[in-house]
Short mmCIF file of C-alpha atoms in Angstrom, two decimals:
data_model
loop_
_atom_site.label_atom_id
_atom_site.label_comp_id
_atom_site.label_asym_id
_atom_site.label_seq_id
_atom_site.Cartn_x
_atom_site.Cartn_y
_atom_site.Cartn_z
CA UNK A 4 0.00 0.00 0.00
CA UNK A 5 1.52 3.58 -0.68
CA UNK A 6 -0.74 5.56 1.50
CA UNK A 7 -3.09 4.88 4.07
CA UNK A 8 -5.34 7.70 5.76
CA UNK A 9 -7.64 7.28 8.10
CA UNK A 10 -10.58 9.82 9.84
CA UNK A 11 -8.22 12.79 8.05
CA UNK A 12 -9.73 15.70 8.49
CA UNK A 13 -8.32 19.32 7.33
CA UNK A 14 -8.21 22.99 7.50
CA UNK A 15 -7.69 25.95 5.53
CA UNK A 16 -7.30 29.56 7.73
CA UNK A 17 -7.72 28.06 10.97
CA UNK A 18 -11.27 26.27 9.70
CA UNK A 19 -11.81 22.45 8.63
CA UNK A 20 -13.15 22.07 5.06
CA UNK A 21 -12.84 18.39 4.82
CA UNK A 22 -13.92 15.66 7.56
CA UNK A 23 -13.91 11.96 7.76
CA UNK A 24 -11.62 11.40 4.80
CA UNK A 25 -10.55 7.59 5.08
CA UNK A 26 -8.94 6.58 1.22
CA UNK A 27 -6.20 3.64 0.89
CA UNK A 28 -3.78 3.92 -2.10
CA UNK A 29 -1.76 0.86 -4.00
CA UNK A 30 0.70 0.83 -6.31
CA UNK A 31 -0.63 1.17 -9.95
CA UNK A 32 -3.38 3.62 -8.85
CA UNK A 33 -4.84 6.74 -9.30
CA UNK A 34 -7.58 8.33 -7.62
CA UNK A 35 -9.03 11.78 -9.40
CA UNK A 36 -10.34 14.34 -6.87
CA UNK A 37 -13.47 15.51 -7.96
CA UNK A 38 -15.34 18.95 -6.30
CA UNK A 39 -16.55 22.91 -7.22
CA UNK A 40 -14.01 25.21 -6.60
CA UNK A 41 -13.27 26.16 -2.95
CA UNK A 42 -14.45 22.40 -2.06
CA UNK A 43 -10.89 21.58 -0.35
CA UNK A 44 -8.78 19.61 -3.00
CA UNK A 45 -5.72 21.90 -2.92
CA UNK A 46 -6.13 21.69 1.13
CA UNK A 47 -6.22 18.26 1.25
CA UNK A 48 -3.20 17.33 -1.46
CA UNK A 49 -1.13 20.29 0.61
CA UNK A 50 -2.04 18.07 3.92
CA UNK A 51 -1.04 15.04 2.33
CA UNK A 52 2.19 16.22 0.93
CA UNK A 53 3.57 17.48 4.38
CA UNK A 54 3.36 21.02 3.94
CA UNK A 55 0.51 21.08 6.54
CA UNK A 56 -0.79 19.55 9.36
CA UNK A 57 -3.76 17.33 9.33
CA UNK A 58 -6.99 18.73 11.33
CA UNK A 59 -7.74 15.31 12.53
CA UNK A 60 -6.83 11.74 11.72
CA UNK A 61 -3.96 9.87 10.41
CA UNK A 62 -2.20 9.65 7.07
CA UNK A 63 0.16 6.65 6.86
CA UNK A 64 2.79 7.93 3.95
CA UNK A 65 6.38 7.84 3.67
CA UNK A 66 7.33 11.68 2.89
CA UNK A 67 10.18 10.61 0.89
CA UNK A 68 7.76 9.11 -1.70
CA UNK A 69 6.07 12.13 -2.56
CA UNK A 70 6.43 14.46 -5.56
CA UNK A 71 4.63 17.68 -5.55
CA UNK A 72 2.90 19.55 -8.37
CA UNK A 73 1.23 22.56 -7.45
CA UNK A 74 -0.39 25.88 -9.23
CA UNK A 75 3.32 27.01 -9.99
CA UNK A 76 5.52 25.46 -11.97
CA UNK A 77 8.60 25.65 -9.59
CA UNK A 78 11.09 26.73 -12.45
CA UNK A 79 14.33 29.39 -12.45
CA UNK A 80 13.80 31.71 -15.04
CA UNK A 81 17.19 32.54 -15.55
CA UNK A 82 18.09 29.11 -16.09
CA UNK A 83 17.72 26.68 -19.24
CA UNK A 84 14.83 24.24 -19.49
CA UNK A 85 17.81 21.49 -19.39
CA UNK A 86 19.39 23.81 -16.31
CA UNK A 87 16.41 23.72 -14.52
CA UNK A 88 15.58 19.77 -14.91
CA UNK A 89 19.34 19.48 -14.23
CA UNK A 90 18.78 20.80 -10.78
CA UNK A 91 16.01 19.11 -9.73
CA UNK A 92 17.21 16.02 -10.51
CA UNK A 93 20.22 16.79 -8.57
CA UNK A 94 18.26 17.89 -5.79
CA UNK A 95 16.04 14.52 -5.39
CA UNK A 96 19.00 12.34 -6.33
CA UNK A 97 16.85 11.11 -9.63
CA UNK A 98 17.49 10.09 -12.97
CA UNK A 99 19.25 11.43 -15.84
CA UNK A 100 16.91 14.11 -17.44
CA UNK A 101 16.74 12.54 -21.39
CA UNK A 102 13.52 10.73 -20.90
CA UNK A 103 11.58 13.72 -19.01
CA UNK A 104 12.89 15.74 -22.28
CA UNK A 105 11.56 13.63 -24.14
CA UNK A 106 8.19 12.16 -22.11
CA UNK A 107 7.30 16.12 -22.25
CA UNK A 108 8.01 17.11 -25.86
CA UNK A 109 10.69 19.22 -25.09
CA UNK A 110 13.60 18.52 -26.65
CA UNK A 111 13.98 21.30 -29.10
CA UNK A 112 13.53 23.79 -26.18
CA UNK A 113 16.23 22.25 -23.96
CA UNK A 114 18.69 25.72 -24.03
CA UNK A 115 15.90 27.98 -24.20
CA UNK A 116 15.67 29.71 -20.58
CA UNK A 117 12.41 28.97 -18.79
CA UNK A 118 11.64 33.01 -18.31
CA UNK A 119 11.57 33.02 -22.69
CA UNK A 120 8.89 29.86 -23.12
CA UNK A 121 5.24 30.40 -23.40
CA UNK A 122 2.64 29.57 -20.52
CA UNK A 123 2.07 26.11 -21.79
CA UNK A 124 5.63 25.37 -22.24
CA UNK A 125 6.53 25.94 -18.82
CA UNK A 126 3.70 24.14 -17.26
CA UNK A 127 5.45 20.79 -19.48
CA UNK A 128 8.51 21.76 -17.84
CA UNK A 129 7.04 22.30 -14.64
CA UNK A 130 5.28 19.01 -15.29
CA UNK A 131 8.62 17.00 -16.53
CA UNK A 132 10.35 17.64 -12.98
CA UNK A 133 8.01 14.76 -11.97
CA UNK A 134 10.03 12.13 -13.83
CA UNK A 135 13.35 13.48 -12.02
CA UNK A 136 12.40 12.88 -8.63
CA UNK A 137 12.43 9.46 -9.17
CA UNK A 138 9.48 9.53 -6.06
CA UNK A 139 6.19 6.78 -6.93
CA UNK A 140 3.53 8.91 -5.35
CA UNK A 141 2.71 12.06 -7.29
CA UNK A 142 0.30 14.74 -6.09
CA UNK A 143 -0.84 16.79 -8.75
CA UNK A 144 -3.07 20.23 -8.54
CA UNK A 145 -4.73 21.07 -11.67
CA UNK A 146 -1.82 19.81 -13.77
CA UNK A 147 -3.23 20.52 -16.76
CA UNK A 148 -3.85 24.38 -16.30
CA UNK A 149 -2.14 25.91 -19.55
CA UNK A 150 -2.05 22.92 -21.76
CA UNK A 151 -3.55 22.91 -25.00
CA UNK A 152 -5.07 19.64 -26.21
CA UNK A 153 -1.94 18.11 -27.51
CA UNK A 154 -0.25 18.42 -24.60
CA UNK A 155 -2.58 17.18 -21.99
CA UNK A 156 -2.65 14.02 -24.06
CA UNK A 157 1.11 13.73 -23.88
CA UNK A 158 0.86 14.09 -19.99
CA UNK A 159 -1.98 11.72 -19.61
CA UNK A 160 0.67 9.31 -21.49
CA UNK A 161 3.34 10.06 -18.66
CA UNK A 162 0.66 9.10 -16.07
CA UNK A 163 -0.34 6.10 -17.36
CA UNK A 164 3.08 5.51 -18.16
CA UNK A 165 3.89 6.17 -14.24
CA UNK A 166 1.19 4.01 -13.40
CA UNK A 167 2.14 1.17 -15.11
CA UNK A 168 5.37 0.97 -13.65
CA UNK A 169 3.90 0.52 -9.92
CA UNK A 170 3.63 4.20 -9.47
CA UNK A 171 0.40 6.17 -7.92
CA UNK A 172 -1.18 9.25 -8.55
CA UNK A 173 -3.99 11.95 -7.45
CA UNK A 174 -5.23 14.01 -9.47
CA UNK A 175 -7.32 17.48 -8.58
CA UNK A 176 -8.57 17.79 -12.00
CA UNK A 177 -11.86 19.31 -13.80
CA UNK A 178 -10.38 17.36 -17.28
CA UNK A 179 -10.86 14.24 -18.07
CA UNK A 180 -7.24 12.29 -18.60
CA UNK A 181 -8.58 9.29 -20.23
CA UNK A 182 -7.12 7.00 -17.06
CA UNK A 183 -8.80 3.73 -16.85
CA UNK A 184 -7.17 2.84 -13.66
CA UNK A 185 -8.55 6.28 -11.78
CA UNK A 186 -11.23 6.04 -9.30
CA UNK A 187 -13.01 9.14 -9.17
CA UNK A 188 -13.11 10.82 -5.30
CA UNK A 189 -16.06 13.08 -5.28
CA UNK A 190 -15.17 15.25 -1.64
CA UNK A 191 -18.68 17.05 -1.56
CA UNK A 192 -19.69 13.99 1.19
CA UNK A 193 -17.16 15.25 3.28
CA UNK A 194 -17.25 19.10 3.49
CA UNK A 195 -18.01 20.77 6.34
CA UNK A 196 -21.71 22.91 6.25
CA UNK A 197 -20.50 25.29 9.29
CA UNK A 198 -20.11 28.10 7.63
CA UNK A 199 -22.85 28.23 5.37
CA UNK A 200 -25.35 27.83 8.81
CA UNK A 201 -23.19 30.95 10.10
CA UNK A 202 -24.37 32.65 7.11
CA UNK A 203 -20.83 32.86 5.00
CA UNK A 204 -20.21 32.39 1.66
CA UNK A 205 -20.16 28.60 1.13
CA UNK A 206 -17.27 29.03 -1.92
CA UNK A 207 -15.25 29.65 1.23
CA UNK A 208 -16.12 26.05 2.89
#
């Protein structure tokens, strides 16, 4: 099993927006987080990736297993796309960089500095420093937020690619990757309603 959680609950400003989360998650797997905007995905794939503390409940994970794919792409601007999977790599101890180059479509682009490339070619970039970290588990936060159609096809390729090889995924995602092995998490069962009786905004739950 790569993750376990159990009774999670978690919190965004102090206030829990997700309760009585209990998922398992085994190699070869990918579960697609499914909920309107405000509904607590980013929250909960921030809890789960160690860069906050659970509300409630326990989430059995090795941290060294986790890669991390938030809203920003995580990329020096002064550096080369080649520079800037370089470091990365060097900084998780991964592999060589040729087949992210490649997996992302980027090779013609390799001494191009990241600040020159166009929105959609930095979130493949962004995107790429996945296969350098050499971690199974990947976390992923609207990954395909810039991609044209084209390239979220090549990056549903590198899932199921990363899938196949015993890796695991979730996915917050409004687009459809095409992943047979997903299991769609729909969250709405497990927001809180506090708020909303308090007479706030519910897109803040």
């Amino acid at each position: 099993m790569v993750m376990t959680v159990r009774n999670l609950a978690v919190a965004r400003g102090g206030v829990t927006v997700l309760q009585g989360l209990d998922l398992a998650l085994s190699a070869g797997q990918a579960l697609t987080l499914r909920g309107p905007n405000g509904s607590g995905k980013t929250t909960l794939l921030r809890t789960l990736a160690g860069l906050q503390p659970a509300a409630a409940g326990e989430i059995d994970l090795n941290p060294e297993t986790v890669a991390y794919a938030a809203h920003a792409d995580g990329l020096k601007s002064t550096l080369t796309v080649a520079e800037n999977l370089a470091f990365w790599s060097a900084i998780y101890g991964g592999p060589s960089i040729d087949r992210a180059i490649a997996a992302m479509d980027l090779a013609k682009l390799t001494r191009r500095r990241a600040g020159e490339l166009s929105a959609g070619q930095k979130r493949r970039l962004g995107l790429a420093r996945l296969l350098v970290t050499g971690r199974p588990l990947w976390l992923l936060d609207e990954p395909t937020v810039s991609l044209d159609v084209a390239s979220v096809a090549l990056f549903a390729g590198v899932v199921r690619d990363h899938l196949a090889q015993g890796g695991a995924a979730i996915i917050a995602t409004h687009v459809d990757l095409g992943l047979p092995e997903a299991t769609i998490l729909d969250l709405d069962p497990f927001r809180t309603r506090i708020l909303a009786r308090d007479g706030f905004d519910e897109a803040f739950a």
